[in-house]
XYZ file of C-alpha atoms in Angstrom:
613
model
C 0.000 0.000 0.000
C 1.127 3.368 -0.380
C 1.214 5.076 2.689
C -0.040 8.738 2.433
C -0.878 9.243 6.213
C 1.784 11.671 7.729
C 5.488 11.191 8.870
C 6.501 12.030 12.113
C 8.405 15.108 10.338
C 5.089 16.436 9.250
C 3.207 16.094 12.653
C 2.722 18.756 15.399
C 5.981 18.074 17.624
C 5.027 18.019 21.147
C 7.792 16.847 23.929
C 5.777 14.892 25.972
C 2.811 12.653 24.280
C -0.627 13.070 26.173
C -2.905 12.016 23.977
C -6.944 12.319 24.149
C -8.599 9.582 21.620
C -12.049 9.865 22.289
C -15.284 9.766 20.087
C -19.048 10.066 21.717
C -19.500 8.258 25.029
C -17.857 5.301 26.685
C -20.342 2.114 27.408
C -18.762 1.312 30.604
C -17.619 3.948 33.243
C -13.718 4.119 33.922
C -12.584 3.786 37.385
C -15.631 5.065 38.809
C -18.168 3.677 41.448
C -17.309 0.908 43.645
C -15.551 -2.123 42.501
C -17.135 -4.318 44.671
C -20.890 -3.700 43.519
C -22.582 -6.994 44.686
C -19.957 -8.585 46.283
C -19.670 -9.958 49.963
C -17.872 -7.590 52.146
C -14.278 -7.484 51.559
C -11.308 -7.174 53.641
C -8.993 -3.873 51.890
C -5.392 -4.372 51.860
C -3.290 -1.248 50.741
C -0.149 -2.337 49.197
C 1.398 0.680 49.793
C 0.565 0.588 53.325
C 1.768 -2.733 53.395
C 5.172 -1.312 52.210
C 5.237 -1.974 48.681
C 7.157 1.393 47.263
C 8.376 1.929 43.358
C 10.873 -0.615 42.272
C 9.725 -3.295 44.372
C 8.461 -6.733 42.816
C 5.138 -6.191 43.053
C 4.290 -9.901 41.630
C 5.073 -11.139 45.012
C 3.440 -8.371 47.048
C 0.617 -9.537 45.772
C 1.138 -13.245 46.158
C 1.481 -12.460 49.540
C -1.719 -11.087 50.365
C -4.379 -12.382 47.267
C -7.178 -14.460 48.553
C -11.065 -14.740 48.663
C -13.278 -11.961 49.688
C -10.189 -9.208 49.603
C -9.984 -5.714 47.621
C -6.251 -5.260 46.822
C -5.235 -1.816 45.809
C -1.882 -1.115 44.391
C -0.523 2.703 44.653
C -0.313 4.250 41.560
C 3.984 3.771 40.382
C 6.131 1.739 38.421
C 7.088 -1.681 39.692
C 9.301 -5.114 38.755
C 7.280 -7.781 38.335
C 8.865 -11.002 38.495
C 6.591 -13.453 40.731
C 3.981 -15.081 39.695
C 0.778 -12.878 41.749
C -2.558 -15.371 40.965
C -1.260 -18.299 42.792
C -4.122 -20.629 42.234
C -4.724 -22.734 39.457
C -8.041 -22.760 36.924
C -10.193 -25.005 38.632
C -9.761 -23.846 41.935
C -9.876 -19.850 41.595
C -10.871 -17.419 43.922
C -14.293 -16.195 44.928
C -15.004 -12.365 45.481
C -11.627 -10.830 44.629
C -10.728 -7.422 42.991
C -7.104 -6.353 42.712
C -6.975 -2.968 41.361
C -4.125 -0.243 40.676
C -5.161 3.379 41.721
C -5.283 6.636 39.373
C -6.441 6.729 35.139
C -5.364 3.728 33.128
C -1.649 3.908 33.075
C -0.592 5.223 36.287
C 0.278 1.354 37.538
C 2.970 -0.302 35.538
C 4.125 -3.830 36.069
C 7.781 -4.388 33.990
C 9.278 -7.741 33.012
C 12.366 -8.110 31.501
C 11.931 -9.337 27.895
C 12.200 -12.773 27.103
C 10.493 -13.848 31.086
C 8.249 -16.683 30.672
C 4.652 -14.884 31.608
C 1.813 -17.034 33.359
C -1.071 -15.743 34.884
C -4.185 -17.949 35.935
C -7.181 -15.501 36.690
C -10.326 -17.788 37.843
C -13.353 -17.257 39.555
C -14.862 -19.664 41.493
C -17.758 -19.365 43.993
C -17.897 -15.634 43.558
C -16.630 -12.995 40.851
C -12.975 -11.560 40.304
C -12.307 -7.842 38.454
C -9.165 -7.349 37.973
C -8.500 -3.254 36.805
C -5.818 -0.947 35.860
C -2.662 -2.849 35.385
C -0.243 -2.907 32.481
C 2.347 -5.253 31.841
C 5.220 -3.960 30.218
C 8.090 -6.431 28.505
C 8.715 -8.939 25.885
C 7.022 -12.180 26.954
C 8.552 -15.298 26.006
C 8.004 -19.168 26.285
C 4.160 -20.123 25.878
C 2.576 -18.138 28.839
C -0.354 -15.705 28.711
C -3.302 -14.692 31.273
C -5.287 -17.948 31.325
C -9.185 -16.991 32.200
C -11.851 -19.428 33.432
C -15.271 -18.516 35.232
C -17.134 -21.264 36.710
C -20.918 -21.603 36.813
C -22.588 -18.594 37.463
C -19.356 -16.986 38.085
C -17.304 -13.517 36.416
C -13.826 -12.553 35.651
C -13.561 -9.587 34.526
C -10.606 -7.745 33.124
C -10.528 -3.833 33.543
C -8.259 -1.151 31.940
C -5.600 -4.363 31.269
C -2.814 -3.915 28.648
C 0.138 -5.973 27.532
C 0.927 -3.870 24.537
C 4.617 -5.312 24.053
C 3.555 -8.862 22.496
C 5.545 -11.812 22.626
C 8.797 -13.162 20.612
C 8.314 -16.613 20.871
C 4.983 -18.395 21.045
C 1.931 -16.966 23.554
C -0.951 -15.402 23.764
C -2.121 -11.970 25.300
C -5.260 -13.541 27.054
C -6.285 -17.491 26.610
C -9.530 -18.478 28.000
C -9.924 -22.340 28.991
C -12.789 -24.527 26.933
C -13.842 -25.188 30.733
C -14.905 -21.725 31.095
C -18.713 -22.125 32.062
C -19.394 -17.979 33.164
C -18.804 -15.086 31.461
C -15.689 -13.027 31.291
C -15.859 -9.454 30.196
C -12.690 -7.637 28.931
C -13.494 -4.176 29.334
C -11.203 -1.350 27.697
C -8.192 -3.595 27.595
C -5.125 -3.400 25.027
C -3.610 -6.604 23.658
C -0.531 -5.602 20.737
C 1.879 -7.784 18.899
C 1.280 -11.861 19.907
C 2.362 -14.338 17.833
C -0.807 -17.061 18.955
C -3.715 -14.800 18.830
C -4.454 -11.212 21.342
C -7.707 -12.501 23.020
C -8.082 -16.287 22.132
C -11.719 -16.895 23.281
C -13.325 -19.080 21.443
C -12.721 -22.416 23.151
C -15.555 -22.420 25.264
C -17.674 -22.475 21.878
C -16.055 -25.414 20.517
C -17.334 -29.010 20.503
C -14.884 -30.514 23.727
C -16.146 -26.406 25.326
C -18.214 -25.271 28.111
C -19.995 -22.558 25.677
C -19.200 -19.879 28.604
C -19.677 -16.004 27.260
C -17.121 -13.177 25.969
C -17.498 -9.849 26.429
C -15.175 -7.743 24.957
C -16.050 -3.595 25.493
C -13.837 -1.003 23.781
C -9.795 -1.530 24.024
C -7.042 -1.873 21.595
C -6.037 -5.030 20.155
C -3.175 -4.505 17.699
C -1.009 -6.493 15.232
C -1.871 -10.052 16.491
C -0.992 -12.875 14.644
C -4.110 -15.936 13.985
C -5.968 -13.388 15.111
C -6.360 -10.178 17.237
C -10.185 -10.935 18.297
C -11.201 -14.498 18.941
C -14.585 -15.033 20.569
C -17.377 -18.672 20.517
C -19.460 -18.756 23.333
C -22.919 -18.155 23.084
C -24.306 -14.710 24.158
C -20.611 -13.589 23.331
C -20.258 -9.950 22.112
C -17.734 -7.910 20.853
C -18.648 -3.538 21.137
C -17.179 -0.717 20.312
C -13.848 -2.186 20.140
C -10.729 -1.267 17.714
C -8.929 -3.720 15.775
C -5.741 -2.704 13.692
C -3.758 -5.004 11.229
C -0.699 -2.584 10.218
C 2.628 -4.805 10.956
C 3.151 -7.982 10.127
C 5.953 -8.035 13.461
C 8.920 -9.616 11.631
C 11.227 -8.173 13.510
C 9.542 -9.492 16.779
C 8.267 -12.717 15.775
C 11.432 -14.135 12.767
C 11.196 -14.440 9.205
C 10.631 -17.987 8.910
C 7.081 -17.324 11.134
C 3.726 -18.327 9.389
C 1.716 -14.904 9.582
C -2.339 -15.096 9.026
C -3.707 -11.898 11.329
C -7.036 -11.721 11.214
C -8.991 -8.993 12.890
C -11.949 -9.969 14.322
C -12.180 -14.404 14.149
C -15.222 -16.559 14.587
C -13.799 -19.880 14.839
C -15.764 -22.342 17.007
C -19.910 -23.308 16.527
C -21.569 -26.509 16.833
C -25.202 -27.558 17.190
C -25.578 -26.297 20.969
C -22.830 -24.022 21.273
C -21.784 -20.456 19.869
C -25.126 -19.505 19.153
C -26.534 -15.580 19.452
C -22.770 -13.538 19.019
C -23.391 -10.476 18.803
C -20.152 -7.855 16.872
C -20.965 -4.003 17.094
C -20.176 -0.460 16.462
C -16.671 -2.036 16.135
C -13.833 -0.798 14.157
C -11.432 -3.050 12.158
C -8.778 -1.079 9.917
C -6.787 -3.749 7.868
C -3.205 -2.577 5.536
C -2.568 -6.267 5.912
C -3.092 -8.618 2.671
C -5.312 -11.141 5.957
C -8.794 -11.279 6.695
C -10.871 -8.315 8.759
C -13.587 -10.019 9.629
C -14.010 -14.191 9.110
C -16.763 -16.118 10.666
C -15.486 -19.378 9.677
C -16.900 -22.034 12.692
C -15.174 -25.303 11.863
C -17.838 -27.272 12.956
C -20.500 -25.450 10.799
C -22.470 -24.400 13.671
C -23.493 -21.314 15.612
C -24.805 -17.875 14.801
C -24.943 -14.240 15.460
C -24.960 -10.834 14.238
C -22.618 -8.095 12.540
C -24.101 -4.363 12.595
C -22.761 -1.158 12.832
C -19.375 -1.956 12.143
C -16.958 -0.183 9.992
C -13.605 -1.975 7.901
C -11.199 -0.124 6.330
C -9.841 -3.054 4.196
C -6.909 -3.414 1.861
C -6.778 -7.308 1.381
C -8.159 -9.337 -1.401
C -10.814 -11.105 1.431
C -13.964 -9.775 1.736
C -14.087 -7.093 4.142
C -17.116 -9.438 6.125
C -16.338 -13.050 4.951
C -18.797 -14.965 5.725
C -17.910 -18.802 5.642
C -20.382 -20.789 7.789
C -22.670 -20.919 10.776
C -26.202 -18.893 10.918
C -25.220 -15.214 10.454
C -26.563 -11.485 9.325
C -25.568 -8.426 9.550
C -27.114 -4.948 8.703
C -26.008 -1.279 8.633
C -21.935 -2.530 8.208
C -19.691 -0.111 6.582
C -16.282 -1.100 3.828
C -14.199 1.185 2.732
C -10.123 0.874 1.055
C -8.459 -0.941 -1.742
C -9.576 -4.071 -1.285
C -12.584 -6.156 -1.309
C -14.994 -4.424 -0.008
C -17.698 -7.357 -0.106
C -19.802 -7.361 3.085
C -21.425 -11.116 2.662
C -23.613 -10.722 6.002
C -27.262 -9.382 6.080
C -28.192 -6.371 3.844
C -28.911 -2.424 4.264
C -24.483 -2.488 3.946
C -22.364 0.286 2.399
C -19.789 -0.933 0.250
C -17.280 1.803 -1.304
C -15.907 5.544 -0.854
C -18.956 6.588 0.326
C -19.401 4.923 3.578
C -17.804 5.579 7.360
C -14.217 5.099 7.275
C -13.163 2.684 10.020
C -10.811 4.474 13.163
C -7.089 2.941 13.754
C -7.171 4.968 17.222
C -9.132 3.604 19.793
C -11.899 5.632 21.442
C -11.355 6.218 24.876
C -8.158 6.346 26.607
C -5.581 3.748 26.539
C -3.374 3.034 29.207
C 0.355 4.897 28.945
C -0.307 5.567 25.029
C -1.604 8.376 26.553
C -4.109 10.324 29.336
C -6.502 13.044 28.698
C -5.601 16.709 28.795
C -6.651 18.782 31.419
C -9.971 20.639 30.256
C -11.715 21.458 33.443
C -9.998 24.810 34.122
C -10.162 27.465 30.562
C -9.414 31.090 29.451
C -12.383 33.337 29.687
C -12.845 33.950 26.690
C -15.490 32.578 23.298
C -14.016 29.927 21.500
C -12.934 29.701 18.391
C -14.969 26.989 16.232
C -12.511 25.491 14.030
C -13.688 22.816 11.676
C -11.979 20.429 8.829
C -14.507 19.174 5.967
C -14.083 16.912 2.959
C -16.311 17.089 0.196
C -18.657 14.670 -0.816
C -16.434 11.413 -2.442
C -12.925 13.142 -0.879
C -10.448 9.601 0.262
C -9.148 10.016 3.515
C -8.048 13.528 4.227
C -6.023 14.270 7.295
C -5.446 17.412 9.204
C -3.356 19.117 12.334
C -2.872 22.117 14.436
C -1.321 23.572 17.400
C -2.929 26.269 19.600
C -1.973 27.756 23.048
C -5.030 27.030 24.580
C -6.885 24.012 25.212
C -8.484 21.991 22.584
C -12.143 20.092 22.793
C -14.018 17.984 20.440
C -17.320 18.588 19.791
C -19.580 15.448 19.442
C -22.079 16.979 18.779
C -22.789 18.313 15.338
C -22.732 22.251 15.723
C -23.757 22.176 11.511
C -23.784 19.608 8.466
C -21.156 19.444 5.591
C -22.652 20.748 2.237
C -22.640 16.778 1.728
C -25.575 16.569 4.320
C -23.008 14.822 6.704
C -22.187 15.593 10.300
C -19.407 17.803 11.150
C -18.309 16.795 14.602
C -15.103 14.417 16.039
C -15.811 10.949 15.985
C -12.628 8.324 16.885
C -10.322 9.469 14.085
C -8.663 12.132 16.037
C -5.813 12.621 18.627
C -5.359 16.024 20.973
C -1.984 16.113 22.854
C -0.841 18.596 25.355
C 2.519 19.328 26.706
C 2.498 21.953 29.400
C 0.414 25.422 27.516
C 0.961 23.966 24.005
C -1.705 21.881 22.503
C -2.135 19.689 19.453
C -4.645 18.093 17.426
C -4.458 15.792 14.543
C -7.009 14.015 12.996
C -8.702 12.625 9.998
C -12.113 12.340 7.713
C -13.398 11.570 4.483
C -16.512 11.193 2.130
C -18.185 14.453 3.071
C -18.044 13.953 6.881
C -15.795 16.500 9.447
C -14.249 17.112 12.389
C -15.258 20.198 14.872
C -13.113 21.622 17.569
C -13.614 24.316 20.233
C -10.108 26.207 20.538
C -9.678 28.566 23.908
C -6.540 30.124 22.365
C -4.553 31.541 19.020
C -3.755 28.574 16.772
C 0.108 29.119 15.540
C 0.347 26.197 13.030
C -2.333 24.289 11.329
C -2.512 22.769 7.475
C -4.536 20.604 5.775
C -2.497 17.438 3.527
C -5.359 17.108 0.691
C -7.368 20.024 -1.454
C -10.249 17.420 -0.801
C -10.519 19.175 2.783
C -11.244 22.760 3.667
C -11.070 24.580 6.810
C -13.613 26.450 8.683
C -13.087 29.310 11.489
C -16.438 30.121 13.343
C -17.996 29.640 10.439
C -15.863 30.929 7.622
C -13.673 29.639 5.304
C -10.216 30.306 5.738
C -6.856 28.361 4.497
C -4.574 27.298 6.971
C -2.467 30.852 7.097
C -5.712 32.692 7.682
C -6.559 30.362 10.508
C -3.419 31.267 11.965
C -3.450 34.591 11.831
C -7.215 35.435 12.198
C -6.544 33.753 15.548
C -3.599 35.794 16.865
C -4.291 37.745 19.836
C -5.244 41.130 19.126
C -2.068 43.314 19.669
C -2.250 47.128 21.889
C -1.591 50.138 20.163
C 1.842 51.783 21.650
C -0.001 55.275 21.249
C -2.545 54.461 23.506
C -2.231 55.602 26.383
C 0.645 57.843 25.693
C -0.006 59.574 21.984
C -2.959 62.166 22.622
C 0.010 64.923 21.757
C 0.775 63.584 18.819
C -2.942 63.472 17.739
C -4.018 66.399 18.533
C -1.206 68.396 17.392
C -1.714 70.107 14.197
C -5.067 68.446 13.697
C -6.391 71.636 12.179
C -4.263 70.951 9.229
C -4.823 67.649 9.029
C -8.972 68.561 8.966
C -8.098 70.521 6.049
C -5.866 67.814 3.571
C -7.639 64.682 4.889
C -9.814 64.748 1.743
C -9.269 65.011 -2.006
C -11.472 67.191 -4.171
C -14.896 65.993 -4.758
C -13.949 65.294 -8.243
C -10.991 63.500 -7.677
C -12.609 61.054 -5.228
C -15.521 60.405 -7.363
C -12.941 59.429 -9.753
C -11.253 57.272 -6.999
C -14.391 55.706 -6.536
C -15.532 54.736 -9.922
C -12.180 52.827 -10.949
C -11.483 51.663 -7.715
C -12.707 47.759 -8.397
C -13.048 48.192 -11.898
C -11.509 44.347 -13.307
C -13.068 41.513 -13.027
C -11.849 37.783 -12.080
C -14.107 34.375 -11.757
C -13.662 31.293 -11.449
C -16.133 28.895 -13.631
C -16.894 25.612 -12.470
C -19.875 25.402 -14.551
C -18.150 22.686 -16.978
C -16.462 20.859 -14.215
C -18.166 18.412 -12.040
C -15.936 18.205 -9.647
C -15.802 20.522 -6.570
C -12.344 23.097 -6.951
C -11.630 25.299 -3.890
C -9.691 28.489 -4.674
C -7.165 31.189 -3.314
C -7.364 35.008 -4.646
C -5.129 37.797 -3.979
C -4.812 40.923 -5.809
C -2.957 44.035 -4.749
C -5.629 46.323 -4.113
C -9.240 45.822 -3.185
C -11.435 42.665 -4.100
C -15.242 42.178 -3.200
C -18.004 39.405 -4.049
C -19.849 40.216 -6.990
C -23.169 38.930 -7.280
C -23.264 40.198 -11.347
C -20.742 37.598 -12.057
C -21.607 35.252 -9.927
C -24.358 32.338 -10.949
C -25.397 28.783 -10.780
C -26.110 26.386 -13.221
C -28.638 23.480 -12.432
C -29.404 24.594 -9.230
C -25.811 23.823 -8.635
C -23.989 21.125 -5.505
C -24.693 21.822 -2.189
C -21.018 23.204 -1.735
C -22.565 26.121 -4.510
C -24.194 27.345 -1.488
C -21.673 28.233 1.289
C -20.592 31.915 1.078
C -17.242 32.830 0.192
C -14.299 33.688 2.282
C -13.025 37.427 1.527
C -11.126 39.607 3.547
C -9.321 42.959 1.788
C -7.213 41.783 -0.853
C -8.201 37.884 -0.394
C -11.043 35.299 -1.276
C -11.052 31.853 -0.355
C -13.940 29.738 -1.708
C -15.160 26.881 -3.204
C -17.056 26.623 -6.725
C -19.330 23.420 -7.771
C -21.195 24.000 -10.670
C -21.563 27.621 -10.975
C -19.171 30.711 -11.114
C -18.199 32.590 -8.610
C -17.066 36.405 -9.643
C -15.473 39.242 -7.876
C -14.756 43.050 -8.465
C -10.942 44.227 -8.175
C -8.359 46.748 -7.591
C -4.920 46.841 -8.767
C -3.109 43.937 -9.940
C -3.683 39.467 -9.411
C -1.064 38.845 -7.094
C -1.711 34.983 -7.033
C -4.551 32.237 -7.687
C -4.592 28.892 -6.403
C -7.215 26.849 -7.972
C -7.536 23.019 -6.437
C -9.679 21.271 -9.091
C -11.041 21.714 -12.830
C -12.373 24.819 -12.532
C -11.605 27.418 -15.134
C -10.696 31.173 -14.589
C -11.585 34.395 -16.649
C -9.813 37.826 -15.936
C -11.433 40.739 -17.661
C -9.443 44.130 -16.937
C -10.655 47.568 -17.844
């Protein structure tokens, strides 16, 4: 593929990356409430009371003191971890146990050195375990993973988990046993670069399985080899989560490994089991020449549902492939090089047109990055700053940097001329380091991103003529964004010049004004050429740039429409003294002059006439 997304060159540089990916609301609330809703009372145990201080092993902290009915909470730090913390094995487990790191997802950090053989047995058994707000940082090796089992009525579930740095050898981020009987819920996790599968559930849902439920809820899971999402137990469901295929890891996992990442797998279904999966509002963006999406049960069996769900696909499977078992699908979006096929259900989008699929996840994931600060702002209006495509536009990508704080609006403040919302869905990243903030972000197919700015933006552009800018409301290129932003600047006469002006204003009374024949003349040939651009043979969209060296102004004599014209025909044009920035579908768009053309810019087919007098 060629890759047209930017270079780190290109990209706002900020020192320290804290990012904000975010895009409408999160399902399930982040570190909020009590953990131990519905469970027996529990016994707390501080680890950092217990003496447990930055540095230490924290594996065996915890070995020390996990057990039933207990509420474990680790202080917020970075630790070695190098002890094996869920003693018990998968049929045993423990009953009414949460172990949970304080602070945003991030702020605990458990680090291996690479190459340690990870194992990790989470069961529940007799009562529920939630385990929240840890990631694991190092190169696993050997076979290990997190091994998950619920019994009976039981739940594990995994909170705010991460093990972003994969495995060289052979494991997988999460396994969960065929025994598991429950239902375990991965909430908000992030799973990145394993060579046997990120989550591998779907042995519950095969024929020798217990047909115990997934849940997976938001999260990351990134670059997995076999396949990045694995799910087979009935009632299972997969929402709202993102699923990237950009790397095929060779320098992590050898040459001579067999690759086949899939994003989102449905492996297992028989008769009785994996029946009623539900995947939604998930996205799955796919570079990789593997399958996106394959429901492929080897037994035949099972069914579910695909809706809502978005694939960016560049591989010659079809972006849904559909291969067994009893499945539909509705209201699923394809768009990239690739086959773009959805084979589940109907009421699809297939092509350019459609919802793009996000590579960044939507809410906040672990130390990629933690939300700026928003709760305290300048007093002041903000500045509405939006980025639009037009209607068929590929992906067009965008970025700025502003001294004040940044927010996304998800809510539409206005539609694109395509009819689309203008607001900032998942395709977007805001970073901050210390007064300095930066947004990048992308959109397509007559959709756009909307931004509240407290603060002068000092760099911003734009990487395709496919996307314009808008600045409360106006169009503006990226230089006028800048600079219509600046803070206005004090005049050094005033609170010290009232000599100066008054002095000698008798004479200046007297010469401030020409004759009244010699301004009438000023007057009549003061905008007397003509320039428009003509889009009226073109039916493409062309945005344009004007500058002369004296005075330019809309006018409506030269301007017309033809065919009622596009919906872009109807947005007002940009012009500002000696400047007009605008965009012409089919129609013409004419102004009045003064002086000399300085430059034109014309992005499209449109043509341009020039008539001086």
């Amino acid at each position: 593929m060629s890759d047209d997304r930017l270079t780190d060159n290109d990209r706002p540089q900020l020192n320290r990356r804290s990012c904000l990916r975010t895009a409408g609301t999160v399902a399930t609330a982040l570190g909020t409430g009590s953990l131990l809703s519905g469970m027996a009372t529990a016994t707390e145990i501080h680890l950092g009371e217990e003496g447990l201080q930055e540095g230490d092993d924290a594996g065996a902290y915890l070995a020390n003191h996990i057990g039933d009915n207990r509420e474990i909470v680790i202080p917020a730090g970075t630790y070695q971890y190098s002890t094996r913390a869920f003693t018990r094995g998968h049929s045993s487990g423990y009953a009414d146990l949460v172990v949970r790191g304080e602070g945003e997802f991030g702020d605990v950090v458990f680090e291996h050195r690479d190459g340690y053989s990870f194992s990790e047995v989470i069961a529940a058994s007799g009562g529920d375990v939630l385990v929240d707000n840890i990631i694991w940082r190092g190169v696993a090796g050997g076979n290990g993973n997190i091994t998950v089992r619920a019994h009976g009525d039981d739940e594990v579930t995994l909170r705010r988990i991460a093990r972003p740095d994969g495995n060289h050898d052979s494991g997988e981020g999460v396994f969960v046993r065929p025994r598991h009987a429950g239902v375990a819920n991965f909430e908000h996790c992030w799973l990145e670069n394993f060579p046997d599968n990120g989550l591998y559930g779907s042995a519950p849902g095969g024929s020798n399985g217990s047909d115990g439920a997934i849940n997976v809820t938001g999260g990351l899971y990134k670059n997995n080899n076999i396949a990045n999402i694995r799910v087979g137990g009935s009632n299972s469901t997969i929402e709202g989560a993102t699923v990237v295929l950009t790397d095929q890891q060779r320098g992590l996992w050898g040459s001579s490994r067999a690759v086949n990442m899939r994003g989102i797998w449905i492996r297992e279904g028989t008769a009785s089991n994996g029946h009623d999966i539900a995947i939604r509002d998930c996205d799955v963006y796919n570079e990789l020449p593997y399958a996106s999406i394959e429901i492929n049960p080897r037994n035949g069996g099972g069914s579910g549902v695909v809706e809502n769900t978005r694939v960016y696909n560049e591989a010659d499977n079809p972006a849904i492939n559909h291969r067994g078992g009893d499945w539909s699908g509705r209201e699923n979006h394809a768009t990239g090089s690739g086959n773009l096929r959805i084979e589940t259900g109907t009421n699809n989008c297939e092509g350019s047109q459609c919802d793009m699929a996000s590579d960044v996840p939507r809410a906040p994931i672990g130390d990629r990055g933690e939300s700026p600060s928003t709760s305290e702002h300048p007093e002041m209006e903000p500045h509405l700053v939006t980025f639009i495509t037009t209607e068929d536009a590929p992906r067009s990508e965008y970025r700025f940097i502003a001294d004040g704080p940044i927010e996304p609006l998800t809510d539409s403040p206005y539609d694109s001329p395509s009819g689309n919302a203008v607001a900032a869905t998942s395709n977007y990243v805001i970073e901050r380091d210390d007064d300095r903030y930066g947004a990048e972000g992308s959109s397509g197919n007559g959709f756009g991103d909307a931004f509240e700015v407290y603060g002068a933006i000092t760099e911003a552009r734009v990487d395709s003529p496919d996307m314009v800018i808008e600045l409360d409301g106006d169009r503006v290129d990226a230089d006028e964004l800048v600079e219509r932003t600046k803070p206005e600047e004090k005049d050094d006469d005033e609170n010290g010049g009232d000599n100066d002006e008054t002095e000698g204003s008798d004479d200046t009374d007297e010469d401030s004004s020409p004759p009244d024949d010699e301004q009438s003349d000023s007057d009549d040939d003061s905008l007397s050429n003509v320039i428009m651009v003509d889009g009226s043979e073109s039916d493409d969209v062309s945005q344009y740039v004007l500058t002369v060296s004296g005075e330019l102004e809309r006018s409506e004599a030269h301007t017309s429409i033809v065919n009622e014209g596009l919906a872009w025909d109807t947005l007002p044009s940009n012009v500002s003294g000696d400047r007009a920035i605008g965009v012409v579908g089919q129609g013409t768009d004419g102004y009045r002059y003064s002086g000399n053309v300085i430059s034109v810019e014309v992005r499209g087919n449109a043509a341009l006439h020039i008539d001086r007098e």
